[in-house]
Structures are given as C-alpha cells and as structure tokens.
Short mmCIF file of C-alpha atoms in Angstrom, two decimals:
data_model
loop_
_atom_site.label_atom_id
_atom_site.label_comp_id
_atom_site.label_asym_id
_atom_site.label_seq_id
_atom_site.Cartn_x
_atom_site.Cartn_y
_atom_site.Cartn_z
CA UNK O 775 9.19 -3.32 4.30
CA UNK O 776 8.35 -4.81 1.31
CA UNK O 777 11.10 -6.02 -1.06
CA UNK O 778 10.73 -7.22 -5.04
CA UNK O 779 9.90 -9.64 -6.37
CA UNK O 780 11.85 -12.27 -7.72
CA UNK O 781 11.15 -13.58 -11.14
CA UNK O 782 11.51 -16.94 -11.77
CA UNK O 783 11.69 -18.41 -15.45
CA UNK O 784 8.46 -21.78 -15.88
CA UNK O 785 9.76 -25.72 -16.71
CA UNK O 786 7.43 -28.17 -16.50
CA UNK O 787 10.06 -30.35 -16.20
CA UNK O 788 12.32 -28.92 -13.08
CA UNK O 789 12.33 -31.49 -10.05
CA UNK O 790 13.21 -28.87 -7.27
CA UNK O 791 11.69 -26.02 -5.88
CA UNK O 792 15.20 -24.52 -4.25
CA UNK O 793 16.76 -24.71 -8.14
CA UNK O 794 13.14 -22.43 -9.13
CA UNK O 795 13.83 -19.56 -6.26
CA UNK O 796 17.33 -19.36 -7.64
CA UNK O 797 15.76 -19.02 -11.43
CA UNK O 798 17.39 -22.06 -12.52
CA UNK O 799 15.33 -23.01 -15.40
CA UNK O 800 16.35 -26.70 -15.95
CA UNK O 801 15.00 -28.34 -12.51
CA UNK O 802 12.31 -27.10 -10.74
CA UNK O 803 8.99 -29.05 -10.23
CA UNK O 804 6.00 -29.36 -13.11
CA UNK O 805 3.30 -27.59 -10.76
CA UNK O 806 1.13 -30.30 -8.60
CA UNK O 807 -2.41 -29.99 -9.09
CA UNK O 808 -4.00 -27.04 -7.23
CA UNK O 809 -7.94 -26.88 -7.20
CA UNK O 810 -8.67 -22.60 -7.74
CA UNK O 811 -10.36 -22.30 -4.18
CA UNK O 812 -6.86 -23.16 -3.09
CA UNK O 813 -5.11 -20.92 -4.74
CA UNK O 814 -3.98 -17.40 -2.54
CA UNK O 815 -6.12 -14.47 -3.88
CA UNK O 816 -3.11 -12.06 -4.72
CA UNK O 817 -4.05 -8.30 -5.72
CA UNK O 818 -1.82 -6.83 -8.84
CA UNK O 819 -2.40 -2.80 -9.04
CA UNK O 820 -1.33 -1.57 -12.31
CA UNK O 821 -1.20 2.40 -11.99
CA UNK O 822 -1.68 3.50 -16.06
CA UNK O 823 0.34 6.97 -16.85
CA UNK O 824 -1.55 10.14 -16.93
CA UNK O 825 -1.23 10.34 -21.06
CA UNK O 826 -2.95 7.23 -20.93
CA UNK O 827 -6.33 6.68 -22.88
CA UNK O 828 -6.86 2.66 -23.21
CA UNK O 829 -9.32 1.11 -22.25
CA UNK O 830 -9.04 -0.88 -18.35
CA UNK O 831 -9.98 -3.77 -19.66
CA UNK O 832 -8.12 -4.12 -22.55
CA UNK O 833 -5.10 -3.17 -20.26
CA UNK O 834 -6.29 -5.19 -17.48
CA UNK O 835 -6.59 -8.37 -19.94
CA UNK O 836 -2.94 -7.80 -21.41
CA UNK O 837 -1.24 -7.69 -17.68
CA UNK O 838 -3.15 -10.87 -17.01
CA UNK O 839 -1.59 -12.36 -20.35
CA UNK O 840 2.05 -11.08 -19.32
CA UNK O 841 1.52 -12.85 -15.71
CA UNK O 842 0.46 -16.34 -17.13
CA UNK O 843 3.45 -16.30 -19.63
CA UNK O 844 5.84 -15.41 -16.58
CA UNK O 845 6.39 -17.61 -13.51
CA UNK O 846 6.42 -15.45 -10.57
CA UNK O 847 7.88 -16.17 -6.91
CA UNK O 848 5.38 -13.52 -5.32
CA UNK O 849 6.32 -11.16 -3.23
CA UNK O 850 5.09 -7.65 -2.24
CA UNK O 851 6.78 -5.10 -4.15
CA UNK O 852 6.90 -3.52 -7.78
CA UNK O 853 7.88 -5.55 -11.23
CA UNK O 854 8.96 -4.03 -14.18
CA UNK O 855 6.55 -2.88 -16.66
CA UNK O 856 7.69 -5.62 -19.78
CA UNK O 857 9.80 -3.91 -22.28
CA UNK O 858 8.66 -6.42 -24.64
CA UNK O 859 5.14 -5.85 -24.78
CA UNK O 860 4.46 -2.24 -26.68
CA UNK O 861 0.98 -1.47 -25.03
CA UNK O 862 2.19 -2.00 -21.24
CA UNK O 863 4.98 -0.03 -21.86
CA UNK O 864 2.93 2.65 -23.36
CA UNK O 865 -0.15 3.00 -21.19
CA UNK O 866 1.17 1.25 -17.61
CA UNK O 867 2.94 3.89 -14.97
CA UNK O 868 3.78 0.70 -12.61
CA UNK O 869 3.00 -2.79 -11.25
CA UNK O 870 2.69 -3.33 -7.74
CA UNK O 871 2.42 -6.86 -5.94
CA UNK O 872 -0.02 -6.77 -2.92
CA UNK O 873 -0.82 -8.74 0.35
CA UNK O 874 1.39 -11.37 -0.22
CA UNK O 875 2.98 -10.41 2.71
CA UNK O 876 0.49 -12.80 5.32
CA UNK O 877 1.01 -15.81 3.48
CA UNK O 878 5.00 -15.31 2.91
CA UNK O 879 5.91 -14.91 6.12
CA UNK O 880 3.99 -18.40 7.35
CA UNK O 881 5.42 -20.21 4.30
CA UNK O 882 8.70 -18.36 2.97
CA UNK O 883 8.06 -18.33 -0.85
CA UNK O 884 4.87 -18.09 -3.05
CA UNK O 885 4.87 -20.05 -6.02
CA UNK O 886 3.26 -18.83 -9.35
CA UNK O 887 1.16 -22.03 -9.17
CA UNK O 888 -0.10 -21.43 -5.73
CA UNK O 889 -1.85 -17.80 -6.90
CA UNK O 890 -4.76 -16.37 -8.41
CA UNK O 891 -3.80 -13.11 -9.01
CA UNK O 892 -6.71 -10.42 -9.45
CA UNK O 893 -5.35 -7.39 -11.08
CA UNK O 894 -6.96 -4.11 -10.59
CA UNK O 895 -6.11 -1.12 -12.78
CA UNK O 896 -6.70 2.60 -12.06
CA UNK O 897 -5.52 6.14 -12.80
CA UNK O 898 -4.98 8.80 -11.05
CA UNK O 899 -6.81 12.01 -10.21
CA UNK O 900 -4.74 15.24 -10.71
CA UNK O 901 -7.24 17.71 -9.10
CA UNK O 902 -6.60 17.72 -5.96
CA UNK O 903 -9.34 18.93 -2.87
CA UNK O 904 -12.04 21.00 -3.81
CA UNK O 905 -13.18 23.12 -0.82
CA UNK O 906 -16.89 24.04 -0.77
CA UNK O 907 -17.40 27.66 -0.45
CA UNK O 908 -20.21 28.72 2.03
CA UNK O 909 -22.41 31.79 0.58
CA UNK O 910 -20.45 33.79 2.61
CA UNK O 911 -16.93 33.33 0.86
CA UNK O 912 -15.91 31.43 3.82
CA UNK O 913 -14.60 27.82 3.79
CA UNK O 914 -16.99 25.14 4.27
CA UNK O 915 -16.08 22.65 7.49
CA UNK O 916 -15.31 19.39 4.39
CA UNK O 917 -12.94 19.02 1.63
CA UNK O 918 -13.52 16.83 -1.42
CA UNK O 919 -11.17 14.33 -3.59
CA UNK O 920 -11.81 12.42 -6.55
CA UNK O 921 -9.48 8.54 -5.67
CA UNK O 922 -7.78 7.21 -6.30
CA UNK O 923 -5.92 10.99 -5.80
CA UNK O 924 -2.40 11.71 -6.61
CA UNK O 925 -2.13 13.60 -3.40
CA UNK O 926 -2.73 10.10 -1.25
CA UNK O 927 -0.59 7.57 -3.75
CA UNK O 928 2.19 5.66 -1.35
CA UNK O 929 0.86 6.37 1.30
CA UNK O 930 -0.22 3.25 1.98
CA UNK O 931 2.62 0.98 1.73
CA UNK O 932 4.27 4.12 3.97
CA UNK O 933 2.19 3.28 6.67
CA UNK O 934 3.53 0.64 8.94
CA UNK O 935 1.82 -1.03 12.22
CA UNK O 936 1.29 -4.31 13.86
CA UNK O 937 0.94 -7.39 11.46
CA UNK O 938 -2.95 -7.48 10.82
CA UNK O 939 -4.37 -4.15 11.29
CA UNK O 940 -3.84 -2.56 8.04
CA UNK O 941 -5.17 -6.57 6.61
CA UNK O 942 -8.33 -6.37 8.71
CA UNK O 943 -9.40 -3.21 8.14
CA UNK O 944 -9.55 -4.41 4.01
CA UNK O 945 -11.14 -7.31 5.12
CA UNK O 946 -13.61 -5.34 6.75
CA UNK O 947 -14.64 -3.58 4.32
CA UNK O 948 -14.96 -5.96 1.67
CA UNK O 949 -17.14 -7.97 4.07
CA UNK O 950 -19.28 -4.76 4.48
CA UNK O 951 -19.72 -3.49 0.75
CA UNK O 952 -20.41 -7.17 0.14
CA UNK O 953 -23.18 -8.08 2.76
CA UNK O 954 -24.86 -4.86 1.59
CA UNK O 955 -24.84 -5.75 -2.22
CA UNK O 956 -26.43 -9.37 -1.67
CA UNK O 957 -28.71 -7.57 0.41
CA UNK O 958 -28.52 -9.36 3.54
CA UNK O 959 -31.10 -8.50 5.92
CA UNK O 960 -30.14 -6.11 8.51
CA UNK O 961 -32.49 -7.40 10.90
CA UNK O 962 -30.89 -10.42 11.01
CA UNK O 963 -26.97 -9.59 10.62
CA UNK O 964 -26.21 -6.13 11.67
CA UNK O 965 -23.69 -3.73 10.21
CA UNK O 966 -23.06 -0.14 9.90
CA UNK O 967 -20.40 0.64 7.89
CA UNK O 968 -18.20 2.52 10.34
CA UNK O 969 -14.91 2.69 11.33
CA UNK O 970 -13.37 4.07 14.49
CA UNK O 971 -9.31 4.61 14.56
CA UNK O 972 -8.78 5.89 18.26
CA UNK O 973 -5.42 6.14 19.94
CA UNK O 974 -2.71 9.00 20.60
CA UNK O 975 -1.84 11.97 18.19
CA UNK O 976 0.70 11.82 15.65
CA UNK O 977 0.08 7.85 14.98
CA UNK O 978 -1.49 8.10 11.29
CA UNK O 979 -5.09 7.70 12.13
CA UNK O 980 -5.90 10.38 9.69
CA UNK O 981 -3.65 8.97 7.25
CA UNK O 982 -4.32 5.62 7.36
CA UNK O 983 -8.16 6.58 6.75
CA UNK O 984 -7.17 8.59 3.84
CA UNK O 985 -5.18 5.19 2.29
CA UNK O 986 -7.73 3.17 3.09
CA UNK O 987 -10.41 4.96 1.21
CA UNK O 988 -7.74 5.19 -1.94
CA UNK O 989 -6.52 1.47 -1.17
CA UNK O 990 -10.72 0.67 -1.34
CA UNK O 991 -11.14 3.01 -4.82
CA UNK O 992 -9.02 1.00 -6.12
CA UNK O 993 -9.77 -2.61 -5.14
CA UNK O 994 -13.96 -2.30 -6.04
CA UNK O 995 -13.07 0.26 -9.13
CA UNK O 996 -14.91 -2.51 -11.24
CA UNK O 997 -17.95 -2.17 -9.20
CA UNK O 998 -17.91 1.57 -8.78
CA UNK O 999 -15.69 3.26 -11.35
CA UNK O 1000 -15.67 6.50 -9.50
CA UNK O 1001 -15.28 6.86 -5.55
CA UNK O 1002 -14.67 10.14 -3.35
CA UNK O 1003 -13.68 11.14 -0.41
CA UNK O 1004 -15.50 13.97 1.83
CA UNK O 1005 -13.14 14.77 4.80
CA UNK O 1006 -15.05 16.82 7.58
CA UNK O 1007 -13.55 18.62 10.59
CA UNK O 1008 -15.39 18.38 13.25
CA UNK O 1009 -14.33 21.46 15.57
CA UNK O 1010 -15.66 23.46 12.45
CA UNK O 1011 -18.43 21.44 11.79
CA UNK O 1012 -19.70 22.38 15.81
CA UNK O 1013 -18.08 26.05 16.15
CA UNK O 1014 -20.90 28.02 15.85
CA UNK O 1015 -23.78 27.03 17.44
CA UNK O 1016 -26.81 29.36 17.19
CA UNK O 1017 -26.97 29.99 13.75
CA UNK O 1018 -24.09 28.00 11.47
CA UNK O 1019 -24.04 24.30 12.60
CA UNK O 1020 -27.64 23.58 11.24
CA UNK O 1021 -27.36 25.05 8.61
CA UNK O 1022 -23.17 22.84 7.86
CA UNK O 1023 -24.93 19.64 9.16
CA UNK O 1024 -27.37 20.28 6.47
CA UNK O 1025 -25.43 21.33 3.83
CA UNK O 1026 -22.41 18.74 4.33
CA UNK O 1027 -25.57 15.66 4.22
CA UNK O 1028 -27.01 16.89 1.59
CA UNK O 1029 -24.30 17.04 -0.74
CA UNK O 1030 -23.19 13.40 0.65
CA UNK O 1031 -26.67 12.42 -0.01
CA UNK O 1032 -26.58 13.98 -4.01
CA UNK O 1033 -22.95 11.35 -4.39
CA UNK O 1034 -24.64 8.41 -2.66
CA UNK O 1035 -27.72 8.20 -5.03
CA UNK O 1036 -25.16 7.89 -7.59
CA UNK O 1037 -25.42 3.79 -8.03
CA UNK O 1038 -21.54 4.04 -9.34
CA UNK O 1039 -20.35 5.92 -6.92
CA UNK O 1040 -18.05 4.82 -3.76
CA UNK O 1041 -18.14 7.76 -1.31
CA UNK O 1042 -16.12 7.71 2.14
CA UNK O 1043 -17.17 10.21 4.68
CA UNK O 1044 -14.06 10.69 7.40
CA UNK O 1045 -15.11 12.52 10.27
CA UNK O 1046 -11.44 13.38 12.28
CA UNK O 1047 -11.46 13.90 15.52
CA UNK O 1048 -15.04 13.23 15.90
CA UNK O 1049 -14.88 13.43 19.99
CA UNK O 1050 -15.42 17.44 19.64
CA UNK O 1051 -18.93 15.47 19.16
CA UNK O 1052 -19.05 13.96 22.28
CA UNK O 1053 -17.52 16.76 24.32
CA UNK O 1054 -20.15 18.95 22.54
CA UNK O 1055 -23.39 17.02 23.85
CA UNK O 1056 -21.77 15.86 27.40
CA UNK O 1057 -21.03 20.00 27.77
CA UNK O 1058 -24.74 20.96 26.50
CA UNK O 1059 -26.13 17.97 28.84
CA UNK O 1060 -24.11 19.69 31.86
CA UNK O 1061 -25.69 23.15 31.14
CA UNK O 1062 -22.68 24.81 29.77
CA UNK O 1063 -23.57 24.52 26.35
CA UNK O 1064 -27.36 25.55 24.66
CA UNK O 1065 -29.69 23.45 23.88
CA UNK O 1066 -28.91 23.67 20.45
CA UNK O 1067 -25.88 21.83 20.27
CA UNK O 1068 -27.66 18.55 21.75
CA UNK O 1069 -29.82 18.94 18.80
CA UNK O 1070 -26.99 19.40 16.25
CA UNK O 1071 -25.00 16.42 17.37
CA UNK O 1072 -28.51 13.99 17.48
CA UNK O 1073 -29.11 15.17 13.90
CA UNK O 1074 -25.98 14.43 12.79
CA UNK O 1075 -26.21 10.98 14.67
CA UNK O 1076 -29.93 10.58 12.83
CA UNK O 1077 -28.16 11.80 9.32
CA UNK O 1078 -25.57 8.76 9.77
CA UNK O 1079 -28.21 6.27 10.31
CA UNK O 1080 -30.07 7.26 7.13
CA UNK O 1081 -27.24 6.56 5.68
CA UNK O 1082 -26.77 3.03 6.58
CA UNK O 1083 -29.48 2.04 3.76
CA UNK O 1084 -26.55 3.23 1.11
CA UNK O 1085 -24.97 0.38 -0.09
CA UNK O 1086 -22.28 2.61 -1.65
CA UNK O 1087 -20.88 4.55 1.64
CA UNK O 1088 -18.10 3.88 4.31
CA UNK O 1089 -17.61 6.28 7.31
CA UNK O 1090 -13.94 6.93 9.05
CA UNK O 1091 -13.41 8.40 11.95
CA UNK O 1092 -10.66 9.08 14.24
CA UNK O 1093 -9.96 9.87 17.89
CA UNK O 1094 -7.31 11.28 20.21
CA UNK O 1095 -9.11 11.34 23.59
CA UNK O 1096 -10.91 7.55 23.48
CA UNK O 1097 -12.50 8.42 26.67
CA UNK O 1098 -14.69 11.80 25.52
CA UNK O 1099 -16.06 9.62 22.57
CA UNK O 1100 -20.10 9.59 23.04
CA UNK O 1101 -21.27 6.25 23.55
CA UNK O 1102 -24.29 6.23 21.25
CA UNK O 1103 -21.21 7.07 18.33
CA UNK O 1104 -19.24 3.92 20.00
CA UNK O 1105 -21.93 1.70 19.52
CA UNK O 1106 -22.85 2.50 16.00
CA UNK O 1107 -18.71 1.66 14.68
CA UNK O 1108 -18.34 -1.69 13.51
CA UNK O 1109 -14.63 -1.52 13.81
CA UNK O 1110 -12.98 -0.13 17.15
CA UNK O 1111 -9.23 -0.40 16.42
CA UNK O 1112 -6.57 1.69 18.49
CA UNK O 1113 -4.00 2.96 16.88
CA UNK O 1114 -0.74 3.43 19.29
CA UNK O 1115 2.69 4.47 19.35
CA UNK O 1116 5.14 2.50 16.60
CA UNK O 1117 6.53 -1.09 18.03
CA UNK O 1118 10.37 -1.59 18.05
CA UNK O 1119 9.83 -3.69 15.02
CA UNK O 1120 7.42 -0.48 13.60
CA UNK O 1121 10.07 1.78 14.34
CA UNK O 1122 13.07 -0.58 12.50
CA UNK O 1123 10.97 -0.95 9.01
CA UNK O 1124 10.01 3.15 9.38
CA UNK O 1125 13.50 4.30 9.77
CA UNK O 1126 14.53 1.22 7.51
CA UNK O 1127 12.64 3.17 4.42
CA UNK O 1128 13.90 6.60 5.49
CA UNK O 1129 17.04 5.41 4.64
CA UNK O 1130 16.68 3.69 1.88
CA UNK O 1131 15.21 7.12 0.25
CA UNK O 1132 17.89 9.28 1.30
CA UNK O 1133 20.19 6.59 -0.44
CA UNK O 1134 18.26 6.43 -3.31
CA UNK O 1135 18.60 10.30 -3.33
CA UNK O 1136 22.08 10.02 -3.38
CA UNK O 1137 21.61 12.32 -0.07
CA UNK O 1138 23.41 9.44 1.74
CA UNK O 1139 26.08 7.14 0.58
CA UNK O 1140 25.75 4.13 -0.34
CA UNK O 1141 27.57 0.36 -0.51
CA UNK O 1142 28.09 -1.19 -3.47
CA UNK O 1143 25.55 -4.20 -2.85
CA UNK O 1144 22.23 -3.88 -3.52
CA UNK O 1145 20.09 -1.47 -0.96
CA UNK O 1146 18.02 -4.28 0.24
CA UNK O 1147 20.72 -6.38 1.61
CA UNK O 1148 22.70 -3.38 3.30
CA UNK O 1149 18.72 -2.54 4.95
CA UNK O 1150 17.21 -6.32 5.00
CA UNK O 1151 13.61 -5.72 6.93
CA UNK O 1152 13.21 -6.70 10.47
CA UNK O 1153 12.58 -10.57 10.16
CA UNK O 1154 15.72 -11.00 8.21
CA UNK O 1155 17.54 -8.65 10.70
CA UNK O 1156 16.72 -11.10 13.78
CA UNK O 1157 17.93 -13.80 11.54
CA UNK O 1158 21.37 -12.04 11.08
CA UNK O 1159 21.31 -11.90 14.93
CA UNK O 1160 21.90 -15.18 15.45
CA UNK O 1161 24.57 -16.09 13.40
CA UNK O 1162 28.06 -16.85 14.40
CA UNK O 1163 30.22 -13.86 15.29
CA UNK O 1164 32.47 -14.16 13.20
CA UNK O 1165 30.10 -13.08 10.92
CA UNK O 1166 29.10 -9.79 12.09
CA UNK O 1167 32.50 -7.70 10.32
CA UNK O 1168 30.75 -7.22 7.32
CA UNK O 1169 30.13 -3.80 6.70
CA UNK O 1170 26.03 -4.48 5.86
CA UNK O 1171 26.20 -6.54 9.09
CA UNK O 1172 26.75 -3.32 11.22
CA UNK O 1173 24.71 -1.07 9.56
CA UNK O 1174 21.90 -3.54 10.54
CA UNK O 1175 22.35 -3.54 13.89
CA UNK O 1176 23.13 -0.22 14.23
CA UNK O 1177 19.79 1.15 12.83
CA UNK O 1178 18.59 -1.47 15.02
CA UNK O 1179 19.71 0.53 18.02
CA UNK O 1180 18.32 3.92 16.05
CA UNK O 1181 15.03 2.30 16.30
CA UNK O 1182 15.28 1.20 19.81
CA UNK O 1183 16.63 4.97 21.14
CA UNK O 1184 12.94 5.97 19.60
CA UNK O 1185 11.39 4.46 21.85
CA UNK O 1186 8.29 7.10 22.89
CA UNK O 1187 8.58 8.82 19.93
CA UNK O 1188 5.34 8.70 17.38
CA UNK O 1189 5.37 7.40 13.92
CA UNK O 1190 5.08 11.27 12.83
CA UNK O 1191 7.97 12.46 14.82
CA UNK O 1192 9.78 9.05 13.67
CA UNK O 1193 9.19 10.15 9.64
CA UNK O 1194 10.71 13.68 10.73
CA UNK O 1195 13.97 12.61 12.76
CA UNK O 1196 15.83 11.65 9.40
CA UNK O 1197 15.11 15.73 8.51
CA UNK O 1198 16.63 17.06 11.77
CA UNK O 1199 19.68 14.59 12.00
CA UNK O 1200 20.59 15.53 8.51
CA UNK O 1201 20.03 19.13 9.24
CA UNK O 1202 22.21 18.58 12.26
CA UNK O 1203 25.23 17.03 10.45
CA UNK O 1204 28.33 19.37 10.05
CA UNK O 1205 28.80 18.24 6.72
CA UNK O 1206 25.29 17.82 4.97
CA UNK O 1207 26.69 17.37 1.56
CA UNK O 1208 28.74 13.87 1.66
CA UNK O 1209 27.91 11.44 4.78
CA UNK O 1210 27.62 7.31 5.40
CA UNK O 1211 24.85 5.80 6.49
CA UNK O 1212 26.68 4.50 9.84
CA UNK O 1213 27.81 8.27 10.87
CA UNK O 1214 24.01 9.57 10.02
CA UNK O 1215 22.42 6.75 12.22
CA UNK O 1216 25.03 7.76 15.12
CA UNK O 1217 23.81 11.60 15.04
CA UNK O 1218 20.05 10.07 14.44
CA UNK O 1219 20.26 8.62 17.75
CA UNK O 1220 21.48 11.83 19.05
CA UNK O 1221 19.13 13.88 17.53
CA UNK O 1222 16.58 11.02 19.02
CA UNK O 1223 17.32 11.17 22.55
CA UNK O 1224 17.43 15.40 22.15
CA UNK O 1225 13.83 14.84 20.44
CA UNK O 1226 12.79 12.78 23.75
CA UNK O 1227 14.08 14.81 26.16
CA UNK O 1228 12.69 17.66 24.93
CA UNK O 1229 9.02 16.13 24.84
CA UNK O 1230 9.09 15.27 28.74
CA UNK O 1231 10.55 18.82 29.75
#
C-alpha cells in the first residue's frame, strides 16, 4: 500500500542526502544538475470540492507554484492541502501523489530534484448511471456515467495485483490515444484500441476496467474535458434473438457513435463478460442457435471495427471462461492480460488496508504509534523478517507477522471474498464493540479457513 509522503524542507547548501530524508534543513545537497528528459514524469491529481467554481487552470497553476516552493521526497500517497495558501484551501478536496511507486522501490527515495511533476485537476460527477429506457419501459442492456464519477473514486488505489499490470495497462493507453492523435498510419503500425481482462470470477476485472476508464478521464482531461463510460452486458445485449438484439446492437452503436463525433469527448465502451459472444456464434454455428444470432454477433464485430477510425474511444472487456472467447474478438484486443487469484504479497497489502480502515473507524483498536508502522506494507514486512530476534517482542512486530499468516491462510480465496472476510470475522466476534487488532486477525483466520472449506464442499 501506498504510504505519505514525506516533506522535506529545500537548502541549497545541505551536503547530505540522509540529513534531507530526515528534514534536516541545514545539510542536505544543493541539487546536481538534472537535464528535464531525466527527470521521472510524476502525476499530482488534485480532486477540487464539489462547491468549487475556479477555473482548472488557474488552480492547476497555483498547485504547481506550492510544489516548486516545497521540496518533496515523493512518494505515493496524499499531502495536505496548504493551510497557507487561501485558494487551495478553498477550491482543492485533496492531493494525491501517483506512480512513484516503480521508481521508489528500484531506488528507495525520490528527490524533489529528480521529478517533473504533471498535475492534473478534475471534479467529480455527482449523477451517477443513467440507464437508457427502451420504448417499451424496459431497461436498456448499457448504463452510462459521466468520469471522473463519484461512484468509481478510490477504487483505484483499492485495487491491488502484481507489480506492473495496473502500470501497463496506463501505458497502454497513452501509447494508443497518442499514436491515433499524430495520426500514424494504420497500415503501417496496427492498433485497435482494445482491452481484454480474462481470468477467474471475483478478481476485479470489472472493477479494474471501471478505474481505468476514471484513472484515463482524468490523466487526458486537458485533451478531452469530458469522458464517459457506456457499460454493456452482454447476456442482455444477446437474450433475445428474433426480434430485440438488432434492434440493442443498433441502438447501443448508435448512441456510442452520437458521443464519439464529439471531438472533446473520451468515451470507454466495457463490454463484461463478452464470451456470451462467443458461446452465442459457436452455438448458432453448431445448429442450436438461428441464424440470426451469427448475424448479430458479426455486426457487432463490424460496429467495433468502424470504430477503430475514432481517435477518441477505448473498449474494455472482460472474461471468466478464456477458453469460449471467439477468436476473431481475440485477435482484434491489443492487450490480453489475465487477471488471477491475489498473490501472498496481494493478499498481505489487501488485508493490510482492511485494517487500517477499521482502525481508522475506531471499529478496531489501535496502538499508540502511527498506523503505518503498526501495518508497514509487504516490502518493509520481509525486511522486519530478518532482523535479530530479539527484536520481534515489540507489540507492532507481531501484529506484522501475524496478518502475515492471515494472508497466507487465504490462500484460494479471491480478491472479492478477501475485501469481505474483515465483514464476517467482525460479525463473528463475541464482542463486536471493543476488540485488538491481534484477537480480530486470530478469528480472521478462522473465519478464513471456514470461508475455504466451505467453497470446496
């Protein structure tokens, strides 16, 4: 998990970088001479508060001022909003410090002379999903948001898997919005803008589309100051096929279409569990399903394509069964990533921030020292592993390791039965009113093994 960031006071005349992480002021180095192309590209979201009406660039410019004036050890995680300056404090919900977390874990510490921050300011949308109504009454087969939305905000930094995939699939995306705006020939370098998370249920596939389409909203905002997000459901989409699908394939692209032409507007099309397509045309093919559904599925296939000449449009999918997906659908996604169950390290930092809520809730107790240290994240953990053993009676210490053994007892579980098991331990606790953090990790691993057991019944 992420932790935050230290703040570090400027000299130009300190001689040591140690003296600078501790925020001595008199001896750290003057800053040796970085070229920009150097320096690490560091984002800086600045959420403003609902009441707010300034303009993004004046507010933009002023958090730019406020990080020149401070020297910053950067780390991921939230700084305060500067009580000093009357305009942040007035317009600005929150700072957040983003994808640091690469570069600090190669090199320990980033420097405020090392970074080029780019600082990206937003506001969220309070309206929530619209539903399309057919003619009917009945609910269309897609839902609509406005991002960034307040329904998706945290979700994000909630999501935790390997080291690289959440990175990548950024990456990605800037490389794809990018190729398309300096109009590189598709002839030449091909690209569709697609993504394909497949993998087991209950790993965040759905959710880490959602993020990534408000983590994107935010990040090009400049170049497209609105974005939205039209999540279809597939099973739906294909239920009735005689009369209706035509008709929703139709409808659903042609409202796509109408936000597309719109030169400022980002649009994300996520198609979940888009192998009901595949099973749909491999049934019709086998003569179990009309005609009509081969026809539905190529259209939709054919509507995709058409849409590949919109430089403003990414498409997410997701998949349970990797094996039904059609291969024509396969070959059009740029990015096949699988998704699978958490990693003992995934499982630590997931139960890690459980916690740390239900502490911050005052639900569970907590130590006098700082959260942070009682719950250090799972790098620092294997560091505390190795020390003497003498060392190991502190209180913090134990805690460590036990929720260290919480998160190997999960092993099999999924990351959305994982977010859940701090619910039914509590709920299984005789007294649910006052309880440590040591005795609540002890029934969590009870309540975990009961939780597996039950699964392979």
């Amino acid at each position: 998990m992420s932790t935050p960031m230290e703040i570090t006071l400027q000299n130009p005349q300190e001689p040591n970088i140690s003296d600078l992480e501790n925020g001595d002021a008199a001896s750290a180095p003057p800053p040796p001479p970085i070229l920009n192309e150097d320096k690490v590209l560091v984002s800086v979201e600045v959420c403003l508060k609902p009441s707010s009406t300034a303009r993004i660039d004046d507010v933009r410019s002023s958090v730019e001022r406020m990080l020149e004036n401070r020297s910053l050890s950067y780390n991921d995680g939230p700084i305060p909003v500067p009580l000093d300056d009357p305009f942040l404090t007035e317009n600005v919900q929150r700072i957040r410090i983003c994808d640091s977390d690469e570069w600090v874990q190669n090199h320990e510490v980033l420097l405020f002379w090392q970074v080029k921050p780019v600082v990206h300011v937003f506001q969220l949308s309070e309206e929530g999903p619209c539903e399309d109504l057919s003619e009917e009454g009945q609910l269309s087969s897609f839902n609509e948001w406005m991002l960034p939305a307040k329904e998706f905000d945290g979700m994000w930094e909630s999501l935790i898997y390997e080291s690289g995939l959440k990175q990548r699939l950024l990456r990605y995306a800037a490389s794809a919005l990018l190729f398309t705006e300096k109009g590189v020939d598709p002839f030449l370098v091909s690209w569709n803008r697609i993504i394909l998370l497949h993998g087991p249920p209950g790993t965040g596939k759905t959710s880490l589309c959602k993020a990534l389409a408000q983590k994107l909203s935010i990040r090009f905002s400049s170049r497209y100051p609105q974005s939205q997000l039209v999540e279809v459901n597939a099973h739906s989409l294909f239920s009735k096929w005689f009369s209706e699908s035509g008709k929703l394939v139709a409808k659903l692209f042609q409202k796509i279409q109408e936000m597309v032409e719109e030169e400022n507007n980002l649009v994300f099309v996520l198609i979940d569990e888009v192998e009901s397509l595949a099973a749909a045309r491999k049934a019709a093919l086998s003569g179990s399903e009309p005609s009509d559904s081969i026809r539905v599925v190529n259209a939709l296939l054919t509507q995709m394509d058409k849409l590949k000449s919109s430089p403003n449009v990414i498409i997410l999918t997701t998949s349970n069964i990797t094996a039904a997906i059609d291969i024509a659908f396969v070959d059009r996604a740029d990015i096949k990533a699988y998704v699978g169950p958490p990693t003992l390290q995934a499982r630590y930092e997931i139960l890690r921030s459980c916690l740390l809520e239900l502490m911050r809730k005052a639900i569970l107790s907590s130590f006098q020292e700082c959260d942070q240290l009682i719950l250090p994240n799972y790098a620092t953990m294997k560091e505390k592993l190795n020390m003497p053993e003498t060392q190991e009676v502190q209180a913090p210490f134990r805690l460590c390791k036990q929720l260290l053994e919480a998160a190997g007892a999960c092993e099999g579980l999924s990351g959305r039965s994982l977010r859940k098991l701090p619910f039914l331990a509590h709920a299984a606790l005789s007294n649910p009113y006052h309880c440590d953090p040591g005795k609540f990790l002890c029934t969590m691993i009870d309540t975990a093994r009961r939780e597996l057991s039950e699964l392979h019944e």
